[in-house]
XYZ file of C-alpha atoms in Angstrom:
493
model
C 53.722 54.773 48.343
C 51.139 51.818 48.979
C 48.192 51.374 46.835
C 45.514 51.714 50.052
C 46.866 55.292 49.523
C 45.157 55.824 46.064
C 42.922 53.303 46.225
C 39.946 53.769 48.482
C 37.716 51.227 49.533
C 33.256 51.666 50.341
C 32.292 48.891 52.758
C 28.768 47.759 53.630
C 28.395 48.006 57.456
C 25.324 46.267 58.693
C 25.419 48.448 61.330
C 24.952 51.188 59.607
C 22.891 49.763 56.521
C 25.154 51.964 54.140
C 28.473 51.415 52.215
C 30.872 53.743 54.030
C 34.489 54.569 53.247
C 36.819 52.860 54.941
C 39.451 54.304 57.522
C 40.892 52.025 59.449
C 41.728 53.124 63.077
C 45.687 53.111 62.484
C 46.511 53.716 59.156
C 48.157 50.957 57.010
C 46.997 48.541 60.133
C 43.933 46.443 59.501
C 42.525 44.140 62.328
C 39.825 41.733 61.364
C 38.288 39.173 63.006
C 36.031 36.486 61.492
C 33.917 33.921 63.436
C 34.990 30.104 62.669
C 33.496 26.836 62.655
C 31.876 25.121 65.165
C 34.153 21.781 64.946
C 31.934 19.161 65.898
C 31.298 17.823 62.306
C 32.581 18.273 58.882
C 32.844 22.111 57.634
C 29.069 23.049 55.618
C 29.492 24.295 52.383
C 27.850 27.619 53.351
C 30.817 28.067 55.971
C 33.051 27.558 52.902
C 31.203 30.374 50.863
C 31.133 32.810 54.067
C 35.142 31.954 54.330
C 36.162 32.306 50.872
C 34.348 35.714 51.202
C 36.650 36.828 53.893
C 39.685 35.286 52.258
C 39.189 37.086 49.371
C 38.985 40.079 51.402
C 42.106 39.655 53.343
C 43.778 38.530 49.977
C 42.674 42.319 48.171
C 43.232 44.083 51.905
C 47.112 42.561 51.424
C 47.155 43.600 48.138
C 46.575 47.223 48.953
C 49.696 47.180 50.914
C 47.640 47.095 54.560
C 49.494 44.659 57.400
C 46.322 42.382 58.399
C 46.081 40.277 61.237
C 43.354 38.479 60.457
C 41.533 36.432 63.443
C 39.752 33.312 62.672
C 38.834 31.476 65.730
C 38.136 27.904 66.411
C 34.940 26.786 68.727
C 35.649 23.715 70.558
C 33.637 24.407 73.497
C 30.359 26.396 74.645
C 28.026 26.088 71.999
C 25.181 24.402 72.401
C 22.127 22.588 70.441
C 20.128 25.468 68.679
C 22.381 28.010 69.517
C 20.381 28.119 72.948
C 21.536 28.444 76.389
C 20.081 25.186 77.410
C 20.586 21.472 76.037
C 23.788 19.663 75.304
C 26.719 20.563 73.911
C 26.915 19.729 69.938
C 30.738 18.338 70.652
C 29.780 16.575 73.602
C 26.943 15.357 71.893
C 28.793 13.889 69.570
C 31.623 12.401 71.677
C 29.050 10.216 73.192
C 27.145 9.293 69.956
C 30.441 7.719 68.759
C 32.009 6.812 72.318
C 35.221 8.991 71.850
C 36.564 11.789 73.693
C 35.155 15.575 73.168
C 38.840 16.599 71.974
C 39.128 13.519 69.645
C 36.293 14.930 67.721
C 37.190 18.667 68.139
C 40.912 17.518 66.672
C 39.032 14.940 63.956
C 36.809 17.966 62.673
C 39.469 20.376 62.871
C 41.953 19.016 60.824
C 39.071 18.348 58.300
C 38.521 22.615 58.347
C 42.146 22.752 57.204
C 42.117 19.956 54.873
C 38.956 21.326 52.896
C 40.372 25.118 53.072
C 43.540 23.928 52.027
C 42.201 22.495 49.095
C 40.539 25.394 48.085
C 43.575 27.560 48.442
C 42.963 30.001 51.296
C 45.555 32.028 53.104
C 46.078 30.993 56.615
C 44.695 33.615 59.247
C 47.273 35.669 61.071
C 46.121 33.369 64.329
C 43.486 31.221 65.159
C 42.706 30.843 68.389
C 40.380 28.086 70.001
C 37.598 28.572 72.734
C 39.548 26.281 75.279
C 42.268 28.014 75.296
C 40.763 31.000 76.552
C 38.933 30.525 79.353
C 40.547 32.559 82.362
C 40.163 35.455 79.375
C 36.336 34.409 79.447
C 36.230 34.577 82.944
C 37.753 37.925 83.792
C 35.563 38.958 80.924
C 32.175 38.103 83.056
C 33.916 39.608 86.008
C 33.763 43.157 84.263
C 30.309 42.564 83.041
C 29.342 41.649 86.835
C 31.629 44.841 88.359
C 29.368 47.332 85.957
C 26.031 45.603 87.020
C 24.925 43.906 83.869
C 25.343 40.319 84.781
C 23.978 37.986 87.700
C 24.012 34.292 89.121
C 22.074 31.827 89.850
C 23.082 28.075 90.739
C 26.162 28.841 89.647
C 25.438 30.001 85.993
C 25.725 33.777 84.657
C 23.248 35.543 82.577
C 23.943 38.818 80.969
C 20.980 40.924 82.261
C 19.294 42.367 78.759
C 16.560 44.536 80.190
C 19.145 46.590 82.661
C 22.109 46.986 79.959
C 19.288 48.513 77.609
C 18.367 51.185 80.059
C 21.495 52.726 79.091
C 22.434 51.297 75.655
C 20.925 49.930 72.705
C 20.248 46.275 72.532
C 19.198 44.750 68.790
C 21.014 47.767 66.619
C 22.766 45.600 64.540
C 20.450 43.476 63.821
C 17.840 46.198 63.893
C 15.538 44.262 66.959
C 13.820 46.237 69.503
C 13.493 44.803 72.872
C 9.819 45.314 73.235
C 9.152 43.191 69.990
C 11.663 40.231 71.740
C 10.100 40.272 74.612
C 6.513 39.511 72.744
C 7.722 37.290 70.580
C 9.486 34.860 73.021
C 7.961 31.807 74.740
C 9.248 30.274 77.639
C 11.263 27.629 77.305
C 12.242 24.731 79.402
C 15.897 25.035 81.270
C 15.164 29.059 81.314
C 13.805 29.469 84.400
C 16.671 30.868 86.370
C 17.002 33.900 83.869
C 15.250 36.739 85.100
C 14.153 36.845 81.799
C 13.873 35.046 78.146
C 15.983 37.429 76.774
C 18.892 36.878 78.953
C 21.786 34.588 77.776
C 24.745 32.038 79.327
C 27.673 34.147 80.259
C 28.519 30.961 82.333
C 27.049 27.709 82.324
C 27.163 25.483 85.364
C 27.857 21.450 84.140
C 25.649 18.919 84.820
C 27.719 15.477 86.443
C 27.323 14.257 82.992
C 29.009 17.460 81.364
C 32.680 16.505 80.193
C 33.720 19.829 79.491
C 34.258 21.649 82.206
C 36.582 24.144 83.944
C 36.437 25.664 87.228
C 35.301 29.330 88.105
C 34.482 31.769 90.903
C 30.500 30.672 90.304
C 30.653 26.601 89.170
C 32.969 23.679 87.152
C 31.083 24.999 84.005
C 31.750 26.716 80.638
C 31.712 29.523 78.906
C 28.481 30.959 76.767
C 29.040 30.729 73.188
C 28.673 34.639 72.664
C 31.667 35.161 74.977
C 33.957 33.645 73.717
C 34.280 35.510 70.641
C 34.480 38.584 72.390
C 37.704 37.613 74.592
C 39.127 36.588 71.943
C 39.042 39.437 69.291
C 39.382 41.765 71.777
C 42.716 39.779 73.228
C 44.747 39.869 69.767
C 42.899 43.326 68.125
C 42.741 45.627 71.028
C 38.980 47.093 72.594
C 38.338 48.623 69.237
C 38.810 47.373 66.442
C 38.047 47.643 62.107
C 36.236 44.833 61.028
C 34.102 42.273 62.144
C 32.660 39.184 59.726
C 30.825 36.232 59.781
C 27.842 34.770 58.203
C 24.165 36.270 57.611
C 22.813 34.109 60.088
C 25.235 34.983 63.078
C 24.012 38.384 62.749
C 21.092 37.665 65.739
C 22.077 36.640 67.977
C 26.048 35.993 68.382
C 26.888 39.458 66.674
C 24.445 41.184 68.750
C 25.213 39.483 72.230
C 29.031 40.271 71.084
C 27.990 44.288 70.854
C 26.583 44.198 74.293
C 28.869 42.307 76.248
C 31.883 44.272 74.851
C 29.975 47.846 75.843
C 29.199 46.285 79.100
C 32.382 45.327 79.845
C 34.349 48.246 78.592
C 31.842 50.481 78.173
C 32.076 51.272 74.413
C 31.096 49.050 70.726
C 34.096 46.901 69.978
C 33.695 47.298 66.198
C 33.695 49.943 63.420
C 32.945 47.979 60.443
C 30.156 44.940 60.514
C 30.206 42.638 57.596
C 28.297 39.494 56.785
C 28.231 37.251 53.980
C 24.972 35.958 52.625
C 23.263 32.440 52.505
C 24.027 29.915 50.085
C 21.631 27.613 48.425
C 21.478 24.467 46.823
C 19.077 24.368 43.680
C 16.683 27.210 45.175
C 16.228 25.634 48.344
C 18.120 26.533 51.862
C 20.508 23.700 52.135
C 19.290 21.329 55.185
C 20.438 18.098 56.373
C 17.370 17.157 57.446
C 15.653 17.410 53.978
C 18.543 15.711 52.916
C 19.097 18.810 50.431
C 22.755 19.376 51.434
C 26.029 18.710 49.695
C 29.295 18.705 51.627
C 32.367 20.175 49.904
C 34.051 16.445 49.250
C 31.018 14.970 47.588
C 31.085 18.202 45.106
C 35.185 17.822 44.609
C 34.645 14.499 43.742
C 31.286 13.947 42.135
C 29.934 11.759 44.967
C 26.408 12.934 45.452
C 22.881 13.047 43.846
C 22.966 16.455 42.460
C 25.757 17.223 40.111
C 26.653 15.383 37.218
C 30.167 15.933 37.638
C 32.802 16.387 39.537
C 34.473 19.857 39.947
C 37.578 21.797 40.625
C 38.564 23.607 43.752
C 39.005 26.682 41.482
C 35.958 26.244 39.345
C 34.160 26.048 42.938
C 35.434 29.503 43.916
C 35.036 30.942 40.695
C 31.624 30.065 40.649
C 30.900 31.681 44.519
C 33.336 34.993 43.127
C 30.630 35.380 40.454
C 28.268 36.633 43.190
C 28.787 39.704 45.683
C 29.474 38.248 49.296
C 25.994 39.873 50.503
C 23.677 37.931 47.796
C 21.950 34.800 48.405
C 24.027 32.270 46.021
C 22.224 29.060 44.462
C 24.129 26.340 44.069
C 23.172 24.172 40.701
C 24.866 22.094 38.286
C 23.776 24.138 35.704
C 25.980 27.491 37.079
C 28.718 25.513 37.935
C 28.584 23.962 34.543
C 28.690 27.468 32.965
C 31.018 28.814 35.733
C 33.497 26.269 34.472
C 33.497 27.196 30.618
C 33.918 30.889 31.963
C 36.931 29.881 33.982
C 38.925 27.372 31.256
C 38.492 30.609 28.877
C 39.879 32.695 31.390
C 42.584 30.173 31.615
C 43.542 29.957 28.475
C 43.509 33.686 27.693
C 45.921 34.049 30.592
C 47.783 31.148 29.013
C 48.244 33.116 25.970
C 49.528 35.972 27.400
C 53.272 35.006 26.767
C 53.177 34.849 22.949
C 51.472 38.007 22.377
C 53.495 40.535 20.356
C 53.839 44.088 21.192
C 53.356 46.985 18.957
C 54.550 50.519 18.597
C 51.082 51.911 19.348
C 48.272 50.763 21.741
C 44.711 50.754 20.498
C 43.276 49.980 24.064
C 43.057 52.311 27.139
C 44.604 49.646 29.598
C 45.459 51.861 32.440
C 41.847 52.539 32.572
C 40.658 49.001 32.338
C 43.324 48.581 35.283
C 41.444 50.946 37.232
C 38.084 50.167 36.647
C 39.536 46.522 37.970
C 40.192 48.419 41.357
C 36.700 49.850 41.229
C 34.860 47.179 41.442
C 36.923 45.875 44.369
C 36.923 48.910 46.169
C 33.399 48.981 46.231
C 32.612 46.407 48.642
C 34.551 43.759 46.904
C 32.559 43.485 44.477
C 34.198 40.618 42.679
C 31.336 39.971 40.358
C 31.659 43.466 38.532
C 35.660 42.518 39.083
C 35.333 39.272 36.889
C 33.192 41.083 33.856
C 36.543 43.463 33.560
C 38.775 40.415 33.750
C 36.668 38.967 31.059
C 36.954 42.554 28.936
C 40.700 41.610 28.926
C 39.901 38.113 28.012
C 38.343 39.667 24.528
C 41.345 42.057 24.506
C 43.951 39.443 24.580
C 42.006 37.357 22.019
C 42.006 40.345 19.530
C 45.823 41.373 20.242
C 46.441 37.567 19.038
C 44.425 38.328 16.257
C 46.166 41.703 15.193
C 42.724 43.202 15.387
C 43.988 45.919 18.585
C 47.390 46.404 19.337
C 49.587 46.898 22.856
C 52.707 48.512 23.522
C 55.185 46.931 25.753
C 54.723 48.817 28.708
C 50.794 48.331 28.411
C 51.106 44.936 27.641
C 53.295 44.159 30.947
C 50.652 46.351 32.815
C 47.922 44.027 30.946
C 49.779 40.845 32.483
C 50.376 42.066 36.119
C 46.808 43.363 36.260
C 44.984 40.681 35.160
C 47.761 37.840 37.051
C 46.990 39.907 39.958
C 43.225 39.996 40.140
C 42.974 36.777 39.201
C 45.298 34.696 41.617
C 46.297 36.695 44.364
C 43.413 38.312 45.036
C 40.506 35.670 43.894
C 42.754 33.241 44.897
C 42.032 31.006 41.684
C 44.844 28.523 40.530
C 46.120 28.062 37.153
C 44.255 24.892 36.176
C 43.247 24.613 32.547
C 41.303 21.717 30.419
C 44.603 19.332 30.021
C 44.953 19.798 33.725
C 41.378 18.908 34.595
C 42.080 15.138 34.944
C 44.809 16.262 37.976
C 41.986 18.066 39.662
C 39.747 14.896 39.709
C 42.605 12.997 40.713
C 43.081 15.732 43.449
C 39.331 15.354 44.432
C 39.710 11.328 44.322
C 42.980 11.676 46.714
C 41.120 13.816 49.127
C 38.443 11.785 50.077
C 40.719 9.303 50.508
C 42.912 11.659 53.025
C 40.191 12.370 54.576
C 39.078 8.769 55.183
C 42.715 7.526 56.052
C 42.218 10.917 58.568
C 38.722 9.396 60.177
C 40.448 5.829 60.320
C 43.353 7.557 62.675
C 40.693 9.240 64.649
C 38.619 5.992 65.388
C 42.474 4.262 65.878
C 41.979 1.972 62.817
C 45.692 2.398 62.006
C 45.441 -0.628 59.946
C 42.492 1.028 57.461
C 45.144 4.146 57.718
C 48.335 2.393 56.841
C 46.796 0.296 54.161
C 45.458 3.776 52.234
C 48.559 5.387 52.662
C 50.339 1.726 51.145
C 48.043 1.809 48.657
C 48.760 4.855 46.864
C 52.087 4.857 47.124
C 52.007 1.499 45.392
C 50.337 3.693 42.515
C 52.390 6.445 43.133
C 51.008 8.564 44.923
C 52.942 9.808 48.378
C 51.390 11.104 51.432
C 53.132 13.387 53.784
C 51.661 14.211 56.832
C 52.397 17.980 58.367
C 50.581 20.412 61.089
C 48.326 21.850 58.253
C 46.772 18.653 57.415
C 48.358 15.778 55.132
C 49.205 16.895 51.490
C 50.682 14.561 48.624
C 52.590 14.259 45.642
C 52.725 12.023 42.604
C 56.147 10.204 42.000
């Protein structure tokens, strides 16, 4: 029997503005599909919170006993400035701002995505699929959308028509937007004026001479619309229908939405049963911008580099700190929570840690089976790890007053005690077992990684010398570097 069985799980579906209980569409099957980075510059620490959410997710959805395939795509093509239909393409862009090639930064940015996820310890996606290497899915797509009616050209670009498809559908029910109140609300813009109206978006973009990325199709050399190409591609690998759907808050209008309506136009029902999005995340009370310079990227915070902390900090203290807050909150990001966060987690730590010498007794004084379950609550009700870490820390106070000979365990519950709390706390939040003796590695690990990642920018920009001397230069300390598909790891000799 799998745990999914007698375990049942509430999810918040923004389409729906309620938790509902989940039932997947085959049971024990799962398919999810989260929207990935943008890979024209290094991953945003609010893309890391969004992903970690998910991760966790897929981490508690194996858990259960449910066979995931979990879709995380890659966009390396199609998305331009302001996530508008007009202007120039942020990879482009920045292909000719440092004179290399659009795929050089696409593979420069990409293989910084891994690095950084790596080093927080997520679990690979089942696939992850890029945007270039589904075009002729992209284009068959816009065919469909053309054959129903709810697509035209003009100068060889496509535009999803808005105003017919919501004559017979709803457009804006996700994100709860009525048509009438777009339509007042929007200004014309420059580059719009072969839409037949604001409203409409790229399907397919004709390229400019200037355009590097470009592919041919039955209307122009052009490429894809940004909204499209998550739609080929989580309908290729999770069928027309499928559970779950993720992302972050601010996808929600218009990506998510355009997403809806091309799928219903297409095949003429909503691709998705289950809508989730992960909230905002904040750095001390203000939204994180990189033009108010009030930003941190994930290597200054793993290795102290940066104005705002006055520390560095562990991978694990990092995602304990974003597991103390529920995936739909608004998370602020301050040295004083992380300072706190990382007490919490070193005494979590070391109560785990003790968990080997404690001594059974005939007699248990503590109701563990229903400490277990209340563990399984909180999860099951929209992952609610924050709820999930006050239990772990009940057990924390347990194990401390088992050691103490104040409560007592038998054998069987104090097994159930270790797998319960092992369980929640690694394979499902995905923390490592770091404690204060340890914490020196972990700044040594931060240290390393910006230099990995510098040794990776030197490769990119074909300063092998830069690259060859970093890589000499630790092992000369002792520190090797092995380079693999997932990124470049390392040891110490």
């Amino acid at each position: 029997m799998q745990l999914y069985q007698e375990q049942h799980i509430k999810i918040y579906n923004s389409l729906s503005g309620t938790k509902e209980l989940f039932t997947p569409i085959n049971e024990g099957h799962i398919g999810m599909y989260v929207c990935g980075p943008t890979v024209y510059s290094n991953v945003h620490l609010g893309n890391v919170r969004t992903f970690m959410s998910f991760d966790m997710i897929f981490r508690y959805l194996k858990h259960l006993g449910y066979k995931v395939r979990y879709v995380r795509n890659i966009t390396d093509a199609g998305h331009l400035e302001n996530d508008a239909d007009a202007g120039e393409d942020k990879i482009t862009k920045k292909a000719r701002l440092e004179q290399i090639e659009p795929m050089e930064v696409v593979q420069r940015y990409t293989v910084d995505f891994h690095n950084i996820l790596n080093t927080f310890n997520f679990l690979p996606p089942s696939i992850e699929p890029t945007a270039t290497g589904h075009i002729i899915e992209q284009i068959e797509l816009i065919k469909n959308i053309i054959d129903n009616g709810f697509a035209y050209e003009v100068n060889g670009s496509v535009y999803f028509d808005v105003h017919k498809f919501n004559e017979t559908n709803e457009y804006g029910k996700l994100s709860k937007r009525k048509l009438d109140d777009l339509v007042h609300n929007t200004r014309a813009l420059d580059g719009q004026s072969d839409k037949k109206n604001p409203q409409d978006f790229a399907l397919w973009k004709r390229a400019e001479p200037q355009h590097i990325m470009r592919w041919p199709s039955p209307w122009s050399d052009g490429f894809p619309g940004w909204h499209l190409e998550c739609t080929a591609m989580s309908t290729k690998y999770l069928g027309e229908q499928f559970d779950i759907h993720g992302g972050g808050m601010d996808l929600k209008f218009p990506h998510h939405e355009c997403e809806i309506a091309q799928n219903e136009a297409a095949k003429g029902q909503s691709p998705v049963n289950y809508w989730m999005h992960a909230n905002m995340l904040e750095l001390n009370g203000q939204r994180m911008s990189k033009t108010t310079g009030n930003t941190v990227n994930p290597d200054e915070l793993l290795s102290g580099n940066n104005k705002f902390f006055s520390k560095a900090y562990a991978p694990s203290v990092i995602r304990f700190f974003i597991a103390q807050s529920s995936y739909r909150s608004i998370l602020d990001l301050t040295d004083d929570g992380l300072l706190a966060s990382e007490k919490g987690f070193y005494r979590l730590m070391d109560a785990i840690n003790l968990l080997g010498s404690l001594k059974s007794s005939e007699k248990s004084s503590i109701a563990i089976n229903a400490w277990k379950q209340k563990c399984y609550d909180a999860m099951n009700d929209d992952f609610n790890s924050p709820i999930l870490i006050a239990h772990l820390f009940e057990a924390v106070k347990y194990i401390n007053q088992v050691k103490e000979g104040s409560e007592s365990l038998t054998s069987e519950d104090l097994n159930t005690l270790k797998e319960t709390i092992n369980v929640f706390t690694f394979d499902v939040l995905g923390l490592e077992n770091v404690t204060k003796k340890d914490a020196g590695t972990d700044k040594l690990s931060g240290a390393v990684s910006v230099l990995i990642k510098l040794r990776q920018e030197a490769r990119a920009n074909k300063d092998f010398a830069l690259s060859d001397k970093i890589r000499d230069e630790l092992a000369a300390v002792g520190i090797q570097l092995k380079d693999g598909k997932d990124g470049t790891t390392f040891s110490v000799n």
